[in-house]
Amino acid sequence: MSKLLNSRDEWKNKATERAAELRELRKTQKRHLKKIAELKRNNCQLEQLVEAKKHYLRASVNPSNPGYCCCTREYFNGY
């Protein structure tokens, strides 16, 4: 009888440990997925900022743009 109880206890302890490891793994994966989503959002925002700055620089370098003053770097005449 004692062998049976020990065997059951060993099985139960193994199952409990395995469940705890799986739970920690899921928590870690969830944390990593949140971090990945946050980094993707930041990357997207930075890409948009770069595109906006490229557009701004193209407009400022273009001397044929009548609404832009390169000296003050401001738009005028209704802009």
Short mmCIF file of C-alpha atoms in Angstrom, two decimals:
data_model
loop_
_atom_site.label_atom_id
_atom_site.label_comp_id
_atom_site.label_asym_id
_atom_site.label_seq_id
_atom_site.Cartn_x
_atom_site.Cartn_y
_atom_site.Cartn_z
CA MET A 1 0.00 0.00 0.00
CA SER A 2 2.82 2.38 0.86
CA LYS A 3 4.40 1.81 -2.57
CA LEU A 4 1.14 2.76 -4.21
CA LEU A 5 0.80 5.95 -2.17
CA ASN A 6 4.41 6.96 -2.88
CA SER A 7 3.91 6.32 -6.57
CA ARG A 8 0.77 8.45 -6.55
CA ASP A 9 2.53 11.26 -4.69
CA GLU A 10 5.42 11.21 -7.16
CA TRP A 11 2.99 11.36 -10.09
CA LYS A 12 1.05 14.17 -8.46
CA ASN A 13 4.20 16.20 -7.73
CA LYS A 14 5.43 15.76 -11.32
CA ALA A 15 2.07 16.86 -12.69
CA THR A 16 2.00 19.89 -10.39
CA GLU A 17 5.52 20.91 -11.42
CA ARG A 18 4.71 20.47 -15.11
CA ALA A 19 1.56 22.58 -14.74
CA ALA A 20 3.52 25.33 -12.98
CA GLU A 21 6.16 25.32 -15.72
CA LEU A 22 3.50 25.55 -18.42
CA ARG A 23 1.76 28.38 -16.59
CA GLU A 24 5.03 30.32 -16.34
CA LEU A 25 5.72 29.67 -20.01
CA ARG A 26 2.32 31.07 -20.99
CA LYS A 27 2.88 34.14 -18.81
CA THR A 28 6.28 34.72 -20.38
CA GLN A 29 4.89 34.32 -23.90
CA LYS A 30 2.09 36.77 -23.15
CA ARG A 31 4.60 39.29 -21.79
CA HIS A 32 6.78 38.86 -24.88
CA LEU A 33 3.81 39.28 -27.23
CA LYS A 34 2.87 42.53 -25.49
CA LYS A 35 6.44 43.78 -25.81
CA ILE A 36 6.53 42.83 -29.51
CA ALA A 37 3.26 44.69 -30.12
CA GLU A 38 4.61 47.76 -28.30
CA LEU A 39 7.83 47.70 -30.32
CA LYS A 40 5.88 47.35 -33.57
CA ARG A 41 3.76 50.38 -32.66
CA ASN A 42 6.88 52.40 -31.84
CA ASN A 43 8.51 51.32 -35.08
CA CYS A 44 5.45 52.34 -37.08
CA GLN A 45 5.36 55.75 -35.41
CA LEU A 46 9.05 56.28 -36.09
CA GLU A 47 8.63 55.28 -39.74
CA GLN A 48 5.78 57.80 -40.09
CA LEU A 49 7.96 60.47 -38.49
CA VAL A 50 10.80 59.71 -40.89
CA GLU A 51 8.43 59.92 -43.87
CA ALA A 52 7.05 63.24 -42.60
CA LYS A 53 10.57 64.64 -42.19
CA LYS A 54 11.53 63.44 -45.67
CA HIS A 55 8.47 65.19 -47.07
CA TYR A 56 9.29 68.35 -45.11
CA LEU A 57 12.89 68.33 -46.32
CA ARG A 58 11.82 67.79 -49.94
CA ALA A 59 9.50 70.77 -49.64
CA SER A 60 12.17 72.96 -48.06
CA VAL A 61 14.84 72.07 -50.61
CA ASN A 62 12.52 72.70 -53.54
CA PRO A 63 13.06 76.40 -54.46
CA SER A 64 10.04 76.38 -56.75
CA ASN A 65 7.77 76.05 -53.72
CA PRO A 66 6.32 79.60 -53.52
CA GLY A 67 4.80 79.22 -50.05
CA TYR A 68 8.00 78.37 -48.26
CA CYS A 69 10.66 80.75 -47.00
CA CYS A 70 13.99 78.96 -46.64
CA CYS A 71 15.41 81.73 -44.44
CA THR A 72 12.83 81.48 -41.68
CA ARG A 73 11.76 77.93 -42.55
CA GLU A 74 8.14 78.96 -42.36
CA TYR A 75 5.24 78.89 -44.76
CA PHE A 76 3.59 82.16 -45.70
CA ASN A 77 0.85 83.54 -48.02
CA GLY A 78 -1.98 81.55 -46.49
CA TYR A 79 -0.01 78.45 -45.60
#
